[in-house]
Amino acid sequence: MHVQLFINGKWVDAENQQTRSIINPFNQESIATAAEGTKNDAVRAIHAARTAFDEGNWPHIPASERGEMVRLVGQKIKDQREELAHLETLDTGKTLEESLGDMDDIANVFFYFSGLADKDGGEIIESPIPDSTSKVVREPIGVCSQITPWNYPLLQAAWKLAPALVAGNTLVMKPSELTPLTTAKVFEFFEEVGFPDGVVNLVLGTGTEVGSVLSESHNVDLVSFTGGIETGKKIMQAASGNVKKIALELGGKNPNIVFADADFATAVDQALNAVFFHAGQVCSAGSRLLVEESIHDEFVHALIERAKRIKLGNGFDESIESGPLISAEHRSRVERYIQIGLDEGATLAVGGKRPDADELKNGFFLEPTIFTNCKHDMRIVQEEVFGPVLTVETFTSKEEAIAKANDTIYGLAGAVFTSRYDKAEHVASKLRMGTVWINDFHPYFAQAPWGGYKQSGFGRELGKIGLEEYTEVKHIFRNKPATTSQLVSILKD
Ligand SMILES: NC(=O)c1ccc[n+]([C@@H]2O[C@H](COP(=O)([O-])OP(=O)(O)OC[C@H]3O[C@@H](n4cnc5c(N)ncnc54)[C@H](O)[C@@H]3O)[C@@H](O)[C@H]2O)c1
Ligand SMILES: C[N+](C)(C)CC=O
């Protein structure tokens, strides 16, 4: 399999013919080659998107027509969910069940935004100036750069592609260089559905080569980025050159608060799911457990016993619960954090090393890891590890739980487990996070906005606001129409 760039309606290799081998993280086998785009390729793609926006009819056709084309792409994703899920598991190592769930979510995102396409007809507002009218309309922003990470390759792309297109923008997408396969497949669907040349462009390659051009270019009007906080800061700086709009979906260090009155079995299940789902490579992973002191020992004992039994393996094996990390480099980064936790004096209660099993030797596996006796100011508690590593702290009051939960630079998501409705609502209202789950962890869906407080970023994806992010707001004021006699006197003057 070989994937190419899609620029101005044509599939092309990189201008310098360079390619990259795409690796299955379960066994390090090469599963595809991908054209490795250059700065010039990015410039050409931006030019195509600029021309399609400035001179083409895409922004001007009825929104319902754009919505229908986006719906057709969603239908293709639904029809080919198994093939897409297979590719996603090969590329990321996540379980096939997770990939199938992702594909269902992705199709729904296309359907949801397609349904919103023609629902906003603008707004007539009251003008304080006699005999005048005022209306407010939303228009597309222009050319959008979209940059995505490797952990949910097509899902994070879908959250950007569908609303941008429905709103009438043109775009250049850059998926992670590690996981381009499913995103490239969906660009085949754009071609089959008949999107005009230049409206959708795909440039594969690295962040330093392609991503930097997409962030800096003065021909781009908006950059939407999902990824790490340090990259997000660079993109903010690069985007400042022409004051382009920015949306940043960054990392998290998400607290999971468990009160003693929570349903014990549910809270244990969800605490494990929160942090070990997709080997902890989830922006909203519940990697900080805050458990009420009175149940700490019993709760942690249950977690450790279960964590020891989590079955690692090939994402295509139905009996496994978690796959590998994405790369050797990323696993080393997580291992460095485990060493930091040890050096800081946290107690390694389980895991912390690569599994011994022969069949896992070629994959980038790491055992589910739990640190107890954690202190709030430890780096292992404060910084995003993005792997299967849980830290455990205790609290004795609601106020202490809220204060500890809020005390990081991040504000992406968090959860509270309790059987008391009033307590749950109170805690939810105090958490400085874009998403709060009560007695659950992880649900997200197309109808609900997603995004972070604080250094987890700004802007929102999904929901009605996720479409608005891709629009400019214009106020059109009309004075009383001139009468014929006024026009005659103006002409005489
Ligand atoms: N908030 C969310 O919804 C959300 C969702 C998924 C992942 N994430 C975050 O993503 C991170 C993991 O993903 P990652 O390792 O791929 O992140 P990353 O920041 O390393 O890379 C993300 C993307 O940015 C590109 N990039 C790298 N350097 C760039 C530069 N200088 N200019 C422009 N683009 C550049 C990469 O090639 C990739 O496509 C975690 O921090 C995770 O929390 C956040
Ligand atoms: C946004 N989400 C939860 C789908 C993926 C985060 O990494």
Coordinates of C-alpha atoms and ligand atoms in Angstrom, one line a residue:
M1 CA 0.0 0.0 0.0
H2 CA 1.3 3.5 -0.9
V3 CA -0.5 6.7 0.1
Q4 CA 0.0 10.0 -1.6
L5 CA -0.7 13.6 -1.2
F6 CA -4.0 15.0 -2.6
I7 CA -3.5 18.5 -4.0
N8 CA -5.9 20.4 -6.2
G9 CA -7.9 17.3 -7.0
K10 CA -4.9 15.1 -7.9
W11 CA -3.0 12.3 -6.1
V12 CA 0.7 13.1 -6.2
D13 CA 4.0 12.0 -4.6
A14 CA 6.1 14.4 -2.7
E15 CA 8.0 16.8 -5.0
N16 CA 11.3 15.2 -4.0
Q17 CA 9.8 11.7 -4.2
Q18 CA 10.7 11.0 -0.5
T19 CA 8.6 8.4 1.3
R20 CA 8.2 7.1 4.9
S21 CA 7.5 3.6 6.0
I22 CA 4.4 3.3 8.2
I23 CA 4.9 0.8 11.0
N24 CA 2.5 -1.5 12.9
P25 CA 3.4 -0.8 16.5
F26 CA 2.4 -4.3 17.5
N27 CA 5.2 -6.0 15.6
Q28 CA 7.2 -3.1 13.9
E29 CA 6.3 -4.5 10.4
S30 CA 6.0 -2.0 7.6
I31 CA 2.3 -1.8 6.5
A32 CA 2.6 0.9 3.9
T33 CA 4.7 3.7 2.5
A34 CA 3.6 7.3 2.6
A35 CA 4.7 10.2 0.5
E36 CA 6.7 12.5 2.8
G37 CA 5.6 16.0 1.8
T38 CA 7.9 19.0 1.8
K39 CA 7.5 22.7 2.5
N40 CA 6.9 23.3 -1.2
D41 CA 4.1 20.6 -1.2
A42 CA 2.5 22.5 1.6
V43 CA 2.7 25.8 -0.2
R44 CA 1.2 24.2 -3.3
A45 CA -1.7 22.8 -1.3
I46 CA -2.3 26.1 0.4
H47 CA -2.3 27.8 -3.0
A48 CA -4.9 25.3 -4.3
A49 CA -7.1 25.9 -1.3
R50 CA -6.7 29.7 -1.6
T51 CA -7.7 29.7 -5.2
A52 CA -10.7 27.4 -4.6
F53 CA -11.9 29.7 -1.8
D54 CA -11.3 33.0 -3.6
E55 CA -12.3 32.1 -7.1
G56 CA -14.4 28.9 -6.8
N57 CA -18.0 28.5 -6.0
W58 CA -17.7 26.2 -3.0
P59 CA -18.3 29.0 -0.4
H60 CA -21.3 30.2 -2.4
I61 CA -23.3 27.1 -3.2
P62 CA -26.4 26.5 -1.0
A63 CA -25.3 25.2 2.4
S64 CA -27.7 22.3 1.9
E65 CA -25.7 21.1 -1.1
R66 CA -22.4 21.2 0.9
G67 CA -24.3 19.3 3.7
E68 CA -25.4 16.6 1.3
M69 CA -21.8 16.1 0.1
V70 CA -20.6 15.8 3.6
R71 CA -23.4 13.3 4.4
L72 CA -22.3 11.2 1.4
V73 CA -18.8 11.0 2.8
G74 CA -20.3 9.9 6.2
Q75 CA -22.3 7.2 4.4
K76 CA -19.1 5.9 2.7
I77 CA -17.4 5.8 6.1
K78 CA -20.3 3.8 7.5
D79 CA -20.4 1.4 4.6
Q80 CA -16.6 0.8 4.8
R81 CA -16.3 0.9 8.6
E82 CA -14.7 -2.6 8.8
E83 CA -12.0 -1.8 6.3
L84 CA -11.3 1.6 7.9
A85 CA -11.2 0.1 11.4
H86 CA -8.8 -2.6 10.2
L87 CA -6.5 0.1 8.9
E88 CA -6.7 2.1 12.1
T89 CA -5.8 -0.9 14.2
L90 CA -2.9 -1.8 12.0
D91 CA -1.7 1.8 12.2
T92 CA -2.2 2.5 15.9
G93 CA -2.3 -0.9 17.6
K94 CA -5.6 -0.1 19.3
T95 CA -8.1 -2.9 19.6
L96 CA -10.3 -3.6 16.6
E97 CA -13.3 -3.1 18.9
E98 CA -12.1 0.5 19.7
S99 CA -11.4 1.2 16.0
L100 CA -14.9 0.0 15.0
G101 CA -16.4 2.3 17.7
D102 CA -14.3 5.2 16.4
M103 CA -15.6 4.6 12.8
D104 CA -19.2 4.7 14.1
D105 CA -18.5 7.9 15.9
I106 CA -16.8 9.4 12.8
A107 CA -19.7 8.6 10.5
N108 CA -22.0 10.2 13.1
V109 CA -19.8 13.4 13.1
F110 CA -20.3 13.7 9.3
F111 CA -24.0 13.1 9.6
Y112 CA -24.4 15.5 12.5
F113 CA -22.6 18.4 10.8
S114 CA -24.4 17.6 7.5
G115 CA -27.7 18.0 9.4
L116 CA -26.6 21.4 10.7
A117 CA -25.6 22.7 7.3
D118 CA -28.7 24.7 6.5
K119 CA -30.1 25.4 9.9
D120 CA -28.6 28.9 10.4
G121 CA -30.3 31.5 8.3
G122 CA -28.8 34.5 10.1
E123 CA -30.5 36.7 12.6
I124 CA -32.4 40.0 12.3
I125 CA -31.5 42.2 15.2
E126 CA -33.1 45.4 16.6
S127 CA -31.4 48.5 15.3
P128 CA -31.5 51.6 17.5
I129 CA -31.3 53.9 14.4
P130 CA -34.8 54.7 13.1
D131 CA -35.9 53.2 9.7
S132 CA -32.8 51.0 9.4
T133 CA -32.4 47.2 9.5
S134 CA -29.6 45.1 10.9
K135 CA -28.9 41.5 10.3
V136 CA -26.1 39.2 11.5
V137 CA -24.9 36.4 9.2
R138 CA -22.2 33.8 9.4
E139 CA -19.7 33.3 6.6
P140 CA -16.9 30.8 6.0
I141 CA -13.5 31.9 7.4
G142 CA -11.5 31.0 4.3
V143 CA -8.5 28.6 4.0
C144 CA -8.1 26.3 7.1
S145 CA -5.0 24.4 8.1
Q146 CA -5.8 21.3 10.1
I147 CA -3.2 19.3 12.0
T148 CA -3.9 16.1 13.9
P149 CA -2.2 13.6 16.2
W150 CA -1.7 9.8 16.0
N151 CA -3.8 8.5 18.9
Y152 CA -7.3 8.9 17.2
P153 CA -6.1 9.6 13.6
L154 CA -9.4 9.6 11.7
L155 CA -11.6 10.7 14.6
Q156 CA -9.6 13.9 15.3
A157 CA -9.5 14.6 11.5
A158 CA -13.3 14.1 11.2
W159 CA -14.0 16.6 14.0
K160 CA -12.2 19.2 11.8
L161 CA -13.1 18.2 8.3
A162 CA -16.9 17.9 8.5
P163 CA -17.6 21.3 10.1
A164 CA -15.1 23.2 8.0
L165 CA -16.6 21.9 4.8
V166 CA -20.2 22.4 5.8
A167 CA -19.4 26.0 6.7
G168 CA -18.0 26.6 3.2
N169 CA -14.2 26.7 3.9
T170 CA -11.5 25.1 1.9
L171 CA -8.7 23.2 3.7
V172 CA -5.4 21.6 3.9
M173 CA -5.2 18.6 6.3
K174 CA -1.9 17.2 7.8
P175 CA -2.4 14.0 9.8
S176 CA 0.4 12.7 12.0
E177 CA 3.3 11.4 10.0
L178 CA 2.9 8.1 12.1
T179 CA -0.7 7.4 11.2
P180 CA -1.9 8.8 7.8
L181 CA -3.7 5.7 6.4
T182 CA -7.3 6.2 7.3
T183 CA -7.3 10.0 6.7
A184 CA -5.9 9.3 3.2
K185 CA -8.7 6.8 2.6
V186 CA -11.3 9.4 3.5
F187 CA -9.7 11.8 0.9
E188 CA -10.5 9.1 -1.7
F189 CA -14.1 9.4 -0.5
F190 CA -14.0 13.2 -1.0
E191 CA -12.8 12.6 -4.6
E192 CA -15.5 10.0 -5.3
V193 CA -18.2 12.3 -4.0
G194 CA -17.0 15.0 -6.3
F195 CA -15.6 17.8 -4.1
P196 CA -14.4 20.6 -6.4
D197 CA -10.6 20.7 -7.1
G198 CA -8.7 22.6 -4.3
V199 CA -11.5 22.4 -1.7
V200 CA -9.9 19.5 0.2
N201 CA -6.1 19.0 0.2
L202 CA -4.0 16.4 2.0
V203 CA -0.3 16.9 2.7
L204 CA 1.5 14.1 4.6
G205 CA 4.8 14.7 6.4
T206 CA 6.3 16.0 9.6
G207 CA 5.4 18.9 11.7
T208 CA 8.6 20.7 11.2
E209 CA 8.4 20.4 7.5
V210 CA 4.7 20.6 6.6
G211 CA 3.0 21.6 9.8
S212 CA 5.2 24.7 10.2
V213 CA 4.2 26.0 6.8
L214 CA 0.5 25.3 7.5
S215 CA 0.8 27.4 10.7
E216 CA 2.9 30.2 9.3
S217 CA 1.5 30.9 5.9
H218 CA -0.2 34.2 5.4
N219 CA -2.5 32.6 2.8
V220 CA -4.1 30.6 5.6
D221 CA -7.0 32.1 7.7
L222 CA -7.3 29.6 10.5
V223 CA -5.2 26.8 11.9
S224 CA -7.0 24.1 13.9
F225 CA -4.5 21.9 15.8
T226 CA -4.9 18.8 18.0
G227 CA -1.8 17.6 19.8
G228 CA 0.7 18.3 22.5
I229 CA 1.0 21.5 24.5
E230 CA 4.6 22.4 23.4
T231 CA 3.6 22.0 19.7
G232 CA 0.5 24.1 20.4
K233 CA 2.7 26.9 21.7
K234 CA 4.9 26.9 18.6
I235 CA 1.8 27.0 16.4
M236 CA 0.4 30.0 18.3
Q237 CA 3.6 31.8 17.7
A238 CA 3.8 30.8 14.0
A239 CA 0.2 31.8 13.5
S240 CA 0.7 35.3 14.8
G241 CA 2.4 36.5 11.6
N242 CA -0.9 37.2 9.9
V243 CA -3.0 37.1 13.1
K244 CA -4.8 34.0 11.8
K245 CA -7.5 32.4 14.0
I246 CA -6.4 29.5 16.0
A247 CA -8.1 26.5 17.7
L248 CA -6.0 24.4 20.0
E249 CA -7.0 21.0 21.4
L250 CA -4.1 20.1 23.7
G251 CA -3.3 17.7 26.4
G252 CA -4.7 16.9 29.8
K253 CA -3.9 15.6 33.3
N254 CA -7.4 14.6 34.1
P255 CA -8.6 14.0 37.7
N256 CA -10.9 11.1 38.6
I257 CA -12.5 11.8 42.0
V258 CA -13.9 8.8 43.8
F259 CA -15.9 9.5 47.0
A260 CA -16.5 6.8 49.6
D261 CA -20.2 6.8 48.9
A262 CA -19.7 5.9 45.2
D263 CA -20.8 2.5 43.8
F264 CA -17.6 0.6 44.5
A265 CA -17.6 -1.8 41.6
T266 CA -18.5 0.8 39.0
A267 CA -15.9 3.2 40.3
V268 CA -13.2 0.5 40.1
D269 CA -14.2 -0.5 36.6
Q270 CA -14.2 3.1 35.5
A271 CA -11.0 4.1 37.2
L272 CA -9.3 1.3 35.1
N273 CA -11.1 2.2 31.9
A274 CA -10.2 5.9 32.5
V275 CA -6.5 5.4 32.5
F276 CA -5.7 2.1 30.7
F277 CA -8.1 2.5 27.7
H278 CA -5.9 2.7 24.5
A279 CA -2.8 2.2 26.7
G280 CA -3.5 5.6 28.3
Q281 CA -2.8 7.4 25.0
V282 CA -6.0 9.5 25.3
C283 CA -6.0 13.3 25.9
S284 CA -8.7 12.9 28.5
A285 CA -7.3 9.8 30.2
G286 CA -8.1 9.7 33.9
S287 CA -4.5 9.5 34.9
R288 CA -4.8 11.2 38.4
L289 CA -7.0 9.2 40.8
L290 CA -8.2 11.2 43.8
V291 CA -9.8 8.7 46.2
E292 CA -11.4 9.4 49.5
E293 CA -9.0 8.4 52.3
S294 CA -11.5 6.1 54.1
I295 CA -11.7 3.7 51.1
H296 CA -8.1 4.2 49.7
D297 CA -6.7 0.8 50.8
E298 CA -9.6 -1.3 49.6
F299 CA -10.0 0.6 46.4
V300 CA -6.3 0.5 45.4
H301 CA -6.1 -3.2 46.3
A302 CA -9.0 -3.8 43.8
L303 CA -7.3 -1.7 41.1
I304 CA -3.9 -3.4 41.5
E305 CA -5.4 -6.9 41.3
R306 CA -7.3 -6.0 38.1
A307 CA -4.5 -4.1 36.5
K308 CA -2.2 -7.2 36.8
R309 CA -4.7 -9.1 34.8
I310 CA -5.1 -6.7 31.9
K311 CA -4.3 -8.7 28.8
L312 CA -2.0 -7.0 26.3
G313 CA -1.6 -8.1 22.7
N314 CA -2.4 -7.7 19.1
G315 CA -5.4 -5.4 18.5
F316 CA -6.9 -8.0 16.2
D317 CA -7.0 -10.6 18.9
E318 CA -10.5 -10.4 20.5
S319 CA -9.4 -11.6 23.9
I320 CA -7.0 -8.7 24.5
E321 CA -7.8 -5.5 26.4
S322 CA -5.0 -3.2 25.3
G323 CA -2.5 -2.8 22.5
P324 CA 1.0 -1.3 22.5
L325 CA 2.2 2.3 22.6
I326 CA 2.6 4.1 19.3
S327 CA 6.4 4.0 18.9
A328 CA 9.7 3.2 20.5
E329 CA 10.3 6.9 21.1
H330 CA 7.0 7.4 22.8
R331 CA 7.5 4.3 25.0
S332 CA 10.9 5.6 26.1
R333 CA 9.3 8.9 27.0
V334 CA 6.7 7.1 29.2
E335 CA 9.5 5.1 30.8
R336 CA 11.4 8.3 31.6
Y337 CA 8.3 9.4 33.5
I338 CA 8.2 6.1 35.4
Q339 CA 11.8 6.7 36.5
I340 CA 10.9 10.3 37.5
G341 CA 8.0 8.9 39.7
L342 CA 10.5 6.5 41.4
D343 CA 13.0 9.2 41.9
E344 CA 10.4 11.5 43.4
G345 CA 9.5 8.8 46.0
A346 CA 6.2 7.6 44.7
T347 CA 5.5 3.9 45.4
L348 CA 5.4 1.7 42.3
A349 CA 2.5 -0.6 43.2
V350 CA 2.3 -2.5 39.9
G351 CA 3.8 -2.5 36.4
G352 CA 6.5 -0.1 35.5
K353 CA 8.3 -2.3 33.0
R354 CA 8.0 -3.9 29.6
P355 CA 6.1 -7.2 29.6
D356 CA 8.2 -10.5 29.5
A357 CA 6.0 -12.5 27.1
D358 CA 7.8 -13.5 23.9
E359 CA 4.8 -12.7 21.7
L360 CA 5.0 -9.0 22.8
K361 CA 8.7 -8.6 22.4
N362 CA 8.5 -6.9 19.0
G363 CA 5.7 -4.4 20.0
F364 CA 6.0 -1.2 22.0
F365 CA 4.3 -2.6 25.1
L366 CA 4.4 -1.3 28.6
E367 CA 2.6 -2.9 31.6
P368 CA -0.3 -1.0 33.2
T369 CA 1.4 0.9 35.9
I370 CA 0.1 2.3 39.2
F371 CA 1.9 4.7 41.6
T372 CA 0.6 5.1 45.1
N373 CA 1.8 7.5 47.9
C374 CA 1.8 10.3 45.4
K375 CA 2.3 13.9 46.4
H376 CA 0.6 16.7 44.6
D377 CA 3.7 18.6 43.5
M378 CA 5.4 15.5 41.9
R379 CA 6.0 15.8 38.2
I380 CA 4.4 12.4 37.7
V381 CA 1.2 14.0 39.1
Q382 CA 1.4 17.3 37.3
E383 CA 2.6 16.5 33.8
E384 CA 0.9 14.6 31.0
V385 CA 2.5 11.2 30.6
F386 CA 0.2 9.9 27.8
G387 CA 0.7 6.3 28.7
P388 CA -0.7 3.5 31.0
V389 CA 0.4 5.2 34.2
L390 CA -1.9 6.1 37.1
T391 CA -1.1 8.2 40.1
V392 CA -3.1 7.8 43.3
E393 CA -3.7 10.6 45.9
T394 CA -6.2 10.8 48.7
F395 CA -8.5 13.5 50.1
T396 CA -10.6 13.9 53.2
S397 CA -13.1 16.6 52.1
K398 CA -15.0 17.7 49.1
E399 CA -13.1 21.0 49.1
E400 CA -9.7 19.2 49.2
A401 CA -10.8 17.0 46.3
I402 CA -11.8 20.0 44.2
A403 CA -8.7 22.0 45.0
K404 CA -6.4 19.1 44.1
A405 CA -8.4 18.3 40.9
N406 CA -8.0 21.9 39.7
D407 CA -4.4 22.4 40.6
T408 CA -2.6 21.6 37.4
I409 CA -2.0 23.8 34.3
Y410 CA -4.5 21.6 32.4
G411 CA -8.3 21.8 32.2
L412 CA -9.5 19.2 29.7
A413 CA -11.7 16.7 31.5
G414 CA -12.5 15.2 34.8
A415 CA -14.9 12.9 36.6
V416 CA -16.6 12.5 39.9
F417 CA -18.0 9.2 41.3
T418 CA -20.6 9.5 44.1
S419 CA -24.1 8.4 44.9
R420 CA -25.0 11.9 46.1
Y421 CA -26.6 13.9 43.4
D422 CA -26.1 17.3 45.1
K423 CA -22.4 16.5 45.8
A424 CA -21.9 15.4 42.2
E425 CA -23.4 18.7 40.8
H426 CA -21.5 20.8 43.3
V427 CA -18.1 19.2 42.3
A428 CA -19.0 19.4 38.6
S429 CA -19.7 23.1 38.9
K430 CA -16.3 23.8 40.6
L431 CA -14.1 21.8 38.2
R432 CA -12.3 24.1 35.8
M433 CA -12.5 21.7 32.8
G434 CA -14.2 21.6 29.4
T435 CA -15.9 18.2 30.2
V436 CA -17.0 16.7 33.5
W437 CA -18.4 13.2 33.7
I438 CA -20.6 12.1 36.7
N439 CA -20.4 8.4 37.5
D440 CA -18.8 7.7 34.1
F441 CA -15.5 8.3 32.3
H442 CA -14.8 9.0 28.6
P443 CA -18.2 9.5 26.8
Y444 CA -18.1 12.1 24.0
F445 CA -20.4 12.4 21.0
A446 CA -21.0 14.7 18.1
Q447 CA -23.8 16.8 19.8
A448 CA -21.7 17.9 22.8
P449 CA -18.8 20.4 22.5
W450 CA -15.3 19.3 23.3
G451 CA -12.3 21.4 24.3
G452 CA -10.2 22.6 27.2
Y453 CA -9.9 25.2 29.9
K454 CA -6.6 26.7 30.8
Q455 CA -3.5 25.2 29.0
S456 CA -5.6 22.4 27.5
G457 CA -6.3 24.9 24.8
F458 CA -9.1 27.0 23.4
G459 CA -11.9 26.8 20.9
R460 CA -14.4 23.9 20.8
E461 CA -15.0 21.0 18.5
L462 CA -18.3 19.2 18.0
G463 CA -21.7 20.5 18.9
K464 CA -23.2 23.6 17.3
I465 CA -20.3 25.6 18.5
G466 CA -17.9 23.3 16.6
L467 CA -19.5 24.6 13.4
E468 CA -19.5 28.2 14.5
E469 CA -15.7 27.9 15.1
Y470 CA -15.4 27.7 11.3
T471 CA -17.4 30.9 10.6
E472 CA -16.8 34.6 10.7
V473 CA -19.7 36.8 12.0
K474 CA -20.8 39.7 9.9
H475 CA -23.2 42.5 10.8
I476 CA -24.9 44.1 7.8
F477 CA -26.6 47.4 8.6
R478 CA -28.9 49.0 6.0
N479 CA -30.1 52.6 6.3
K480 CA -33.5 53.7 5.2
P481 CA -33.5 53.4 1.4
A482 CA -33.1 56.8 -0.3
T483 CA -36.2 58.3 -1.9
T484 CA -36.1 59.4 -5.6
S485 CA -36.1 63.1 -4.7
Q486 CA -33.2 62.6 -2.3
L487 CA -31.2 60.7 -5.1
V488 CA -31.9 63.6 -7.5
S489 CA -30.6 66.2 -5.1
I490 CA -27.5 64.1 -4.4
L491 CA -26.8 63.9 -8.1
K492 CA -27.3 67.7 -8.5
D493 CA -24.8 68.4 -5.7
Ligands
LIG1 N1 -7.5 17.9 23.4 C1 -7.8 16.9 22.5 O1 -8.9 16.7 22.1 C2 -6.7 16.0 22.1 C3 -7.0 14.9 21.3 C4 -6.0 14.0 21.0 C5 -4.7 14.2 21.4 N2 -4.4 15.3 22.1 C6 -3.0 15.5 22.5 O2 -2.1 15.2 21.5 C7 -0.8 14.8 22.1 C8 -0.3 13.5 21.5 O3 -0.3 13.7 20.1 P1 1.1 13.9 19.3 O4 2.2 13.2 20.0 O5 0.8 13.5 17.9 O6 1.3 15.4 19.4 P2 2.3 16.4 18.7 O7 2.0 17.7 19.2 O8 3.7 15.8 18.7 O9 1.9 16.3 17.1 C9 0.6 16.6 16.7 C10 0.6 17.0 15.2 O10 1.4 18.2 15.2 C11 2.4 18.1 14.2 N3 3.5 19.0 14.5 C12 4.6 18.7 15.3 N4 5.4 19.8 15.3 C13 4.8 20.8 14.7 C14 5.1 22.1 14.4 N5 6.2 22.7 14.9 N6 4.2 22.9 13.6 C15 3.1 22.3 13.2 N7 2.7 21.0 13.4 C16 3.6 20.3 14.1 C17 2.7 16.6 14.2 O11 3.3 16.2 13.0 C18 1.3 16.0 14.3 O12 0.6 16.0 13.1 C19 -1.1 14.6 23.6 O13 -0.6 15.7 24.3 C20 -2.6 14.6 23.7 O14 -3.2 15.0 24.9 C21 -5.4 16.2 22.5
LIG2 C1 -10.9 13.6 22.2 N1 -10.7 12.1 22.3 C2 -11.2 11.7 23.7 C3 -11.5 11.4 21.3 C4 -9.4 11.7 22.1 C5 -8.3 12.3 22.9 O1 -7.2 11.9 22.8

